Coordinates of C-alpha atoms and ligand atoms in Angstrom, one line a residue:
X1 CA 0.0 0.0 0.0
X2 CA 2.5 2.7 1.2
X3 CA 5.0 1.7 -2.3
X4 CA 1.5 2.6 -4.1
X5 CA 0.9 5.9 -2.7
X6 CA 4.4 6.3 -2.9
X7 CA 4.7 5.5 -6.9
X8 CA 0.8 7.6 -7.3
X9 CA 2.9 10.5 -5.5
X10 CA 5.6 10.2 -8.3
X11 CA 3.6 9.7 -11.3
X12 CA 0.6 11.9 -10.4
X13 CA 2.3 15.2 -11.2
X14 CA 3.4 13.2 -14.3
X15 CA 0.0 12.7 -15.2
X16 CA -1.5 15.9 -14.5
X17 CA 0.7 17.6 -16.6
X18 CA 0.2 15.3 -19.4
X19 CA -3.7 15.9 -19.3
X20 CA -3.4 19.7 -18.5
X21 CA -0.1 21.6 -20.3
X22 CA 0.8 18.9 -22.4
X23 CA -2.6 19.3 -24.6
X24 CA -1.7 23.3 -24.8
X25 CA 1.8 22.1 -26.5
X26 CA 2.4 24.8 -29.3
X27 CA 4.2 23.5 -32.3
X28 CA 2.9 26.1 -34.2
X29 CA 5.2 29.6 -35.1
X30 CA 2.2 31.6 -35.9
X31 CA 1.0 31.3 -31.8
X32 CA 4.1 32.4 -30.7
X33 CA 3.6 35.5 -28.8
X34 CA 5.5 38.2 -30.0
X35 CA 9.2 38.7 -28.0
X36 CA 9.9 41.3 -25.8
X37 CA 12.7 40.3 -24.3
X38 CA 14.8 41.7 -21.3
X39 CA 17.6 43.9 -22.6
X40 CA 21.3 42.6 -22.0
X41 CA 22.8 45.7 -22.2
X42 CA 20.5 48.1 -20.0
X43 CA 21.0 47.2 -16.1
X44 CA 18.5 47.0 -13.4
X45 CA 18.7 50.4 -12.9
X46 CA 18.7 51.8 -16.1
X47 CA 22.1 52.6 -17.3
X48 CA 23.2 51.7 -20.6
X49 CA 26.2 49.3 -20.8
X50 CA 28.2 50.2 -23.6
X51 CA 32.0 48.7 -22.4
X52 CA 33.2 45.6 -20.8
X53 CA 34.1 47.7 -17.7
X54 CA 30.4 48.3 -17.2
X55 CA 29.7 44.5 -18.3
X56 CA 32.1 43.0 -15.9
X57 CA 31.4 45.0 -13.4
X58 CA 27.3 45.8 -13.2
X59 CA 25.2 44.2 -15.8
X60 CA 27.1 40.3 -15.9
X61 CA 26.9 39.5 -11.8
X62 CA 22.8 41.1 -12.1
X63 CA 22.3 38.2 -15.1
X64 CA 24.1 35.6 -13.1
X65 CA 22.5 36.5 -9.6
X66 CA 19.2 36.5 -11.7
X67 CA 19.8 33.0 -12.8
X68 CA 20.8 31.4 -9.7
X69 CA 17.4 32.9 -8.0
X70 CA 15.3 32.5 -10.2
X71 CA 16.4 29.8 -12.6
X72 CA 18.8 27.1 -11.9
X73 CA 20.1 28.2 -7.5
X74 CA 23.2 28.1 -6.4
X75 CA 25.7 26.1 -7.1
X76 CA 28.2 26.4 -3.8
X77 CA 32.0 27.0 -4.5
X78 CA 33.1 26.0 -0.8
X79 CA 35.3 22.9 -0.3
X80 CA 37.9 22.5 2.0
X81 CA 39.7 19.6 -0.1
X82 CA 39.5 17.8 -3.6
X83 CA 42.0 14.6 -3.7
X84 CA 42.3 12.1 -6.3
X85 CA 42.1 8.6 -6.0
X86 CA 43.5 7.0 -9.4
X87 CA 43.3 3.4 -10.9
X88 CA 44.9 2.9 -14.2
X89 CA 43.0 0.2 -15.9
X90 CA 44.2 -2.0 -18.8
X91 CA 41.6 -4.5 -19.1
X92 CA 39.0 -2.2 -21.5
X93 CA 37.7 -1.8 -24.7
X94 CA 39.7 0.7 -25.6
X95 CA 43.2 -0.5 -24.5
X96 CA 44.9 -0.9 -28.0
X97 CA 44.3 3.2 -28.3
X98 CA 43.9 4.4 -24.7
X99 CA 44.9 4.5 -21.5
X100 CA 41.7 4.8 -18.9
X101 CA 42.4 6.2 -15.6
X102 CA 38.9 5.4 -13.4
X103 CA 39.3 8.6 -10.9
X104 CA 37.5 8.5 -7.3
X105 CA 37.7 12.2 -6.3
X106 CA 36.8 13.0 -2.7
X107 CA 35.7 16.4 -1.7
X108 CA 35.5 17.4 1.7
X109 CA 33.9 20.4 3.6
X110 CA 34.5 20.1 7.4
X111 CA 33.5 16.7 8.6
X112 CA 31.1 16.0 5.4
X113 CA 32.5 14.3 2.3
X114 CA 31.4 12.6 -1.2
X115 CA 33.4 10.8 -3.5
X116 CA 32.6 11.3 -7.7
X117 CA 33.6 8.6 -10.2
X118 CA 35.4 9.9 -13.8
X119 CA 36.4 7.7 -16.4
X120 CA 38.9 9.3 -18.1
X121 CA 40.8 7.9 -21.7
X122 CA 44.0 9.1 -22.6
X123 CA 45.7 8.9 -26.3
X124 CA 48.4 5.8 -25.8
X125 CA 50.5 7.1 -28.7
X126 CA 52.5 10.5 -27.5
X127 CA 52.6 12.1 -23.9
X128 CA 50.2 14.9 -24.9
X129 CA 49.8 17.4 -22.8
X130 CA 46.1 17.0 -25.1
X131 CA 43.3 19.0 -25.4
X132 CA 39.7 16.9 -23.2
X133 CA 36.5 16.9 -24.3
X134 CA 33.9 16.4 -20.8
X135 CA 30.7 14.7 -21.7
X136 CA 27.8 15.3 -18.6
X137 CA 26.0 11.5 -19.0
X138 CA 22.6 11.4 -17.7
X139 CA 21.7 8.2 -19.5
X140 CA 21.1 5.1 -17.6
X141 CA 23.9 3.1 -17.2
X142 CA 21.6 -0.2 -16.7
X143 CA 21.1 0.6 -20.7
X144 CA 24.9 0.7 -21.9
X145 CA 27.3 -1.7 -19.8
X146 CA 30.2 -0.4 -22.3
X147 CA 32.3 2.4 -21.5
X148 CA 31.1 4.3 -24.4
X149 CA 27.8 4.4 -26.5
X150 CA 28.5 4.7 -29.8
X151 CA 27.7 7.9 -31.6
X152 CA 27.0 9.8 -27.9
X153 CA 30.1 9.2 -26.8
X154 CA 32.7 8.2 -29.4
X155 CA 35.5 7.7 -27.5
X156 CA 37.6 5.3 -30.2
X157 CA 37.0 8.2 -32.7
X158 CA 37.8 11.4 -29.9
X159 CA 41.3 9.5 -29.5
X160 CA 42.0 9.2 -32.8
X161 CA 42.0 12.6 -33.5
X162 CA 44.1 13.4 -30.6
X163 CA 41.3 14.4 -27.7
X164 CA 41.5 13.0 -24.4
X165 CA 38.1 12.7 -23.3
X166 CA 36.1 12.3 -20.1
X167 CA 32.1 11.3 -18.5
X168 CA 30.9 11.5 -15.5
X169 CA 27.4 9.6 -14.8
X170 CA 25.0 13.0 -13.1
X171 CA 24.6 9.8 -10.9
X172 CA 27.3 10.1 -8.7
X173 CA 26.4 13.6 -7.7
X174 CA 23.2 13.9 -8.0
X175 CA 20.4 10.8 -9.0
X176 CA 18.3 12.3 -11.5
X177 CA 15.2 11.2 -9.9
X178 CA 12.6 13.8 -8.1
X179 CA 13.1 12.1 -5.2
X180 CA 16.4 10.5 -4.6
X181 CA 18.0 13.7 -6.3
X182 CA 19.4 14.6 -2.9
X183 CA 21.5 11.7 -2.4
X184 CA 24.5 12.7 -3.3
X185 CA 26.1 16.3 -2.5
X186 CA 22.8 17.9 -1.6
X187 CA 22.5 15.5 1.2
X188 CA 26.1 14.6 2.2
X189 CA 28.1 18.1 1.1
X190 CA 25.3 20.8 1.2
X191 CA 22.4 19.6 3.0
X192 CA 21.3 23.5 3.8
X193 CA 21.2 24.5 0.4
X194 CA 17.5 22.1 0.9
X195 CA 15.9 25.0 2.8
X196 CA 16.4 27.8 0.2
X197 CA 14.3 28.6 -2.5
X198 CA 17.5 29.6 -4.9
X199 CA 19.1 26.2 -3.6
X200 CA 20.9 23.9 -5.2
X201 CA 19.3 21.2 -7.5
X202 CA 20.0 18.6 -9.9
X203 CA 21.1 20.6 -12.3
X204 CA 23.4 22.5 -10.2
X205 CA 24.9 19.7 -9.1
X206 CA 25.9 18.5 -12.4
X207 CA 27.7 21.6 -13.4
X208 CA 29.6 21.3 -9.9
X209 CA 30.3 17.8 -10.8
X210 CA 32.1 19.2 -14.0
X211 CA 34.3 22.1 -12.0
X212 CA 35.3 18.9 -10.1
X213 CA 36.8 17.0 -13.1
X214 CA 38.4 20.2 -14.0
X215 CA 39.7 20.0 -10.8
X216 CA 41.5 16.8 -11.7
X217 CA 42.3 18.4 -15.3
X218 CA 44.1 21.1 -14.4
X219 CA 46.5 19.2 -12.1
X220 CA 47.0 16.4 -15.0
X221 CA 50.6 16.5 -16.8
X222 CA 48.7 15.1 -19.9
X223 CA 46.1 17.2 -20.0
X224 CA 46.4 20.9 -21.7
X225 CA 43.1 22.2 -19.2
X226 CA 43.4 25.7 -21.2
X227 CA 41.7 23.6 -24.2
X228 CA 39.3 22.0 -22.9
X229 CA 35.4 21.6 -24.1
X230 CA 32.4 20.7 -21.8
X231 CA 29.4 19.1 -23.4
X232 CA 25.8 18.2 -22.6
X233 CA 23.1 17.1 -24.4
X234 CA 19.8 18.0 -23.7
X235 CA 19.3 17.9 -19.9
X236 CA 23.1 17.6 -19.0
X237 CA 23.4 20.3 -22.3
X238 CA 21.1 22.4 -19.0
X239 CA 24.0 21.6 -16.5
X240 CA 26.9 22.0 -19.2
X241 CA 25.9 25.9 -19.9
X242 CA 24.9 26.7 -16.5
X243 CA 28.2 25.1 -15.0
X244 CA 30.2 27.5 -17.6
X245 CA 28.5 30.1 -16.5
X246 CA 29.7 29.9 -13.0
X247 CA 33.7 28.5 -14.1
X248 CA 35.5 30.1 -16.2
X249 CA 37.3 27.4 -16.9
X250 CA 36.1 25.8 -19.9
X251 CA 37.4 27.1 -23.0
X252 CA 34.7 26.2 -25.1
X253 CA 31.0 25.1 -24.2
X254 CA 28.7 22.5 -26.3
X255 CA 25.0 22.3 -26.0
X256 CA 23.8 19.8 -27.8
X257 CA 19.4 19.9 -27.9
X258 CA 19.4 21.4 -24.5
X259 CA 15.9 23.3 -24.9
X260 CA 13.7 24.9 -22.8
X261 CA 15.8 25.8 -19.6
X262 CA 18.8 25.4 -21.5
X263 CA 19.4 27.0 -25.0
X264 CA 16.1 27.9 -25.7
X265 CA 14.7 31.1 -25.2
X266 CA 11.5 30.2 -22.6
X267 CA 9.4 33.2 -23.1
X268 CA 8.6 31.8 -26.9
X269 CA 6.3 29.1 -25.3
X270 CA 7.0 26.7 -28.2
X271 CA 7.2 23.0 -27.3
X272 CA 8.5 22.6 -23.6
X273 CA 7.4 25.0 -21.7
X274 CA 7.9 26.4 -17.9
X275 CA 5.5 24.7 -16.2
X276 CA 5.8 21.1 -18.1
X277 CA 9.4 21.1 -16.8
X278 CA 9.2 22.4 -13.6
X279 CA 6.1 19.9 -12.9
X280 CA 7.6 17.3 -14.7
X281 CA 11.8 17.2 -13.5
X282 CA 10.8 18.9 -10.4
X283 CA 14.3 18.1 -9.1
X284 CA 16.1 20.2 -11.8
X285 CA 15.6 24.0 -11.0
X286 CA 15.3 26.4 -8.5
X287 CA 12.4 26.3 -6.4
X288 CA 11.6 30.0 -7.3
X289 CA 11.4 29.1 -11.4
X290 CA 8.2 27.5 -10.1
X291 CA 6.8 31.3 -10.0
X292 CA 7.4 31.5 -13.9
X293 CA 4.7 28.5 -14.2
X294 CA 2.6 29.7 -17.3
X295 CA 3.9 32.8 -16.9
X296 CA 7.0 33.3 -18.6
X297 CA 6.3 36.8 -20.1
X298 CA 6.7 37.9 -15.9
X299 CA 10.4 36.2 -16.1
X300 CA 12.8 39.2 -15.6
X301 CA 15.4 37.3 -18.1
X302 CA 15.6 34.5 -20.7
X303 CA 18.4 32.1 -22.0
X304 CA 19.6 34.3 -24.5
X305 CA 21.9 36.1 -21.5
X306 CA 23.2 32.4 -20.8
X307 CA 25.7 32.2 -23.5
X308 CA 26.8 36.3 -22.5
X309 CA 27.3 35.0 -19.2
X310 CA 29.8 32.4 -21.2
X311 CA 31.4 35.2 -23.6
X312 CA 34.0 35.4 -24.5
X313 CA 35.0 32.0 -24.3
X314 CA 33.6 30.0 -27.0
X315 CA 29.8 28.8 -26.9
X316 CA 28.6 25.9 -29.7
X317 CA 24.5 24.7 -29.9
X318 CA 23.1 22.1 -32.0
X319 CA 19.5 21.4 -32.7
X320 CA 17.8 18.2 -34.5
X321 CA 14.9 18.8 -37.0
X322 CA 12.4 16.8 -35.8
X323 CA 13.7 17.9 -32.0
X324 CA 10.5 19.9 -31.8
X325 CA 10.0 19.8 -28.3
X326 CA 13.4 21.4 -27.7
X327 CA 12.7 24.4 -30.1
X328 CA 15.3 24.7 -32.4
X329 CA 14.2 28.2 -33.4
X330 CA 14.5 29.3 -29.9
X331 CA 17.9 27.7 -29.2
X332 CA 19.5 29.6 -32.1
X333 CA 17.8 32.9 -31.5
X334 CA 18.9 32.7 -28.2
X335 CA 22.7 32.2 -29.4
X336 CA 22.1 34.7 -31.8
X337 CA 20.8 37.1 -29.4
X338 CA 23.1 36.4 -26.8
X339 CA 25.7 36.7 -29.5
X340 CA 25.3 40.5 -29.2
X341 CA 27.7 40.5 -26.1
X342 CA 30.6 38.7 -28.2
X343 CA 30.4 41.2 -30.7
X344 CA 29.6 44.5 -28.7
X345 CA 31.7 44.1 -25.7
X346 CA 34.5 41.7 -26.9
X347 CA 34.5 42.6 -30.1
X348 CA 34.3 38.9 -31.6
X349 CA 32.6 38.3 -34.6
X350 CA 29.0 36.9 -34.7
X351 CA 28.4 34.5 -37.7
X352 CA 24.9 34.7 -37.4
X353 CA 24.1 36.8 -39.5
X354 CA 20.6 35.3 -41.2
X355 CA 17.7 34.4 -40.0
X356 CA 16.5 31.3 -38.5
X357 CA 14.4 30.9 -41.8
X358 CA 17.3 31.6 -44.4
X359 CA 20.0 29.4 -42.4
X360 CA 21.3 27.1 -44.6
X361 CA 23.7 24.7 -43.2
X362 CA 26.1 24.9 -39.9
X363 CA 27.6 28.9 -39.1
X364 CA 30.7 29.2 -37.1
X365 CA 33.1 31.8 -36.2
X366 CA 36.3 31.0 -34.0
X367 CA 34.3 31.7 -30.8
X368 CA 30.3 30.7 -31.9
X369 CA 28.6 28.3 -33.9
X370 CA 25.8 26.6 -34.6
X371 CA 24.0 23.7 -36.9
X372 CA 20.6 21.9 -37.0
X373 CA 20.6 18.3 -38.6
X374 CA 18.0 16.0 -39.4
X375 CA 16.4 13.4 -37.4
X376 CA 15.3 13.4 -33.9
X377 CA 16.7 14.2 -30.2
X378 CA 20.0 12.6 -29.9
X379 CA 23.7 13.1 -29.8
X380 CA 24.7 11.6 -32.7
X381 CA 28.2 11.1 -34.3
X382 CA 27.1 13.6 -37.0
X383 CA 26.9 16.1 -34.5
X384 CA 30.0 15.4 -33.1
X385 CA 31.6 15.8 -36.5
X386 CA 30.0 19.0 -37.3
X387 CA 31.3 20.1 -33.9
X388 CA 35.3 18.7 -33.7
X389 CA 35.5 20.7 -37.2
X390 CA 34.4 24.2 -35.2
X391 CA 36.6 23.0 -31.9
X392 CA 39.3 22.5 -33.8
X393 CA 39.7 25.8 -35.4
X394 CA 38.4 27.7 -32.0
X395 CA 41.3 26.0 -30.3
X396 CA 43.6 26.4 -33.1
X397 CA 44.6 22.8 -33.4
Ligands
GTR401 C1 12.9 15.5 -21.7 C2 12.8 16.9 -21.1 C3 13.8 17.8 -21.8 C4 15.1 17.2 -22.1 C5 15.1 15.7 -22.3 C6 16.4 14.9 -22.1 O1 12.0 14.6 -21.2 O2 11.5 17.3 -21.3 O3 13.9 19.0 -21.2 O4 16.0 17.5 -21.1 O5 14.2 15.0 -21.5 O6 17.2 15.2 -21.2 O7 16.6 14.0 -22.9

């Protein structure tokens, strides 16, 4: 009886939201309400930024303090000690190309601790240092006992051309479950962050769980940490951006389908919206982006300032045609909006320069890019191809 009302208390917000918002799903352009979006450039108090003095200094920390309330909470930055725990393995699929170091690292904070598990695969053939791509994995490891699934994490072909490359499971910080989403740092690291209403969640966590492998990176003799990429797709895509947002770190940032609460802009209302997410993953955001429930036109931002938060390092998105429910449209206009802060304040070229309807094939400057392929949600080898050929020539290798 109890595991019944237990399960009806997981699925029932599941299935009010599929009889309620999900039939008020928009696919359709000509229902989007026109877009009056919040201005990068002019700050809460009305002054109009026009250098990176006034960037840096007002209008970026009122974006980011605007995300952590309202959107995604904090992500905590105190730690008293990361350490490193390091097996080299030999006996893997990838031996005759890599070496794969299986990392335990231990964080403490006073008397607390947790312990994260990377899998990291070094090139066998030179000393490096090289340049890592970090994949977020959300997917269920029950699913794929290898260390790699093909296509969404091509490890064999990353080596090959000279990447090292690492994945974390969002497991082993934070279950991606509405439930047991606080076992892991939120319960052992940060069990006060529970109370707040710009705490941390799932989400959050992830990202932390990347500035902990770059933790191990930047320490790494074989690792050149300057050149480094973080990558998500679709609900780790969330984590990858926000976690870049708050470490400046990562040289380049890859959001592959990330959608609504990720790349695309939320007050469009096309496909995922707001409340579906926050009712369905209510273990992913902030508390307070529950007030922006079918009302997104009252949010006092929108994901085109996540990518300025980013700039000037380099920020790559990539949508899938029949992704629908992700809104391609909205993921590139946000990158194109956001784009604005490359080019005004840094001074880096924007390559988007058509519109969503005349784009024709992937765009890419040295510091943005962007491509849409067929086919449905998925990280797919194509997208990784379309990506290493921007990477390469943002990283200058
Ligand atoms: C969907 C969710 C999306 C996206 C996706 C995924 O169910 O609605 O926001 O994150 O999951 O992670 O594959």
């Amino acid at each position: 009886m109890q595991t019944r009302l237990k399960l009806l208390a997981v699925f029932l917000p599941f299935l009010l939201t599929s009889k309620m918002a999900l039939s008020q799903v928009n696919y359709d352009e000509s229902k989007v309400p026109p877009l009056h979006l919040p201005s990068i450039f002019i700050s809460e108090k009305g002054k109009v930024i026009n250098s990176k003095e006034e960037w840096e200094s007002i209008r970026k920390p009122e974006i980011f303090r605007l995300f952590e309330s309202e959107v995604y909470g904090q992500i905590p930055k105190d730690l008293d000690q990361v350490s490193f725990e390091v097996i080299e393995r030999l006996d893997h699929e990838f031996n005759s190309i890599a070496k794969l170091e299986e990392v335990d690292i231990k964080i403490q904070l006073g008397d607390r601790s947790h312990s994260m598990r990377l899998n990291l695969l070094l090139p066998k053939e030179t000393d490096g240092p090289f340049p890592i791509i970090l994949l977020i994995n959300h997917r269920d490891p029950e699913e794929d006992e290898s260390l790699a699934e093909e296509g969404y994490w091509p490890v064999a072909e990353l080596i090959e051309r000279g990447f090292a490359t690492a994945s974390f499971h969002a497991g082993t910080v934070a279950p991606d479950d509405t439930i047991r989403y606080m076992n892991g740092i939120l319960n052992n690291l940060y069990p006060e962050q529970k109370e707040q209403s710009d705490g941390l969640k799932a989400l959050g966590a992830w990202g932390w769980g990347a500035m902990r492998a770059m933790d191990y990176f930047e320490q790494h003799q074989a690792i050149d940490s300057k050149k480094s990429i973080l990558v998500g797709h679709s609900r780790s895509g969330k984590a990858a951006l926000w976690a870049s947002a708050n470490d400046p770190r990562w040289a380049i940032t890859y959001s592959n389908e990330s959608g609504c609460g990720g790349a695309a802009l939320s007050k469009r209302k096309f496909g995922e919206t707001v409340e579906i997410i926050n009712t369905r993953f209510t273990h992913w955001f902030a508390e307070n982006f529950r007030k922006y429930n079918s009302a997104e036109e009252s949010l006092p931002l929108d994901q085109h300032m996540l990518p300025a938060l980013i700039a000037p390092r380099a920020v790559y998105y990539a949508s899938a045609k029949a992704d629908q429910w992700a809104d391609p449209k909205g993921e590139y206009l946000g990158l194109q909006i956001g784009s604005e802060v490359f080019s005004q304040i840094y001074e880096k070229e924007s390559p988007f320069k058509t519109t969503w309807e005349e784009l024709n094939g992937p765009v890419s400057s040295n510091t943005l890019g962007y491509h849409i392929r067929e086919g449905e949600h998925n990280l797919t080898w194509e997208d990784w191809e379309i990506f290493l050929a921007f990477a390469k020539k943002s990283l200058g290798i």
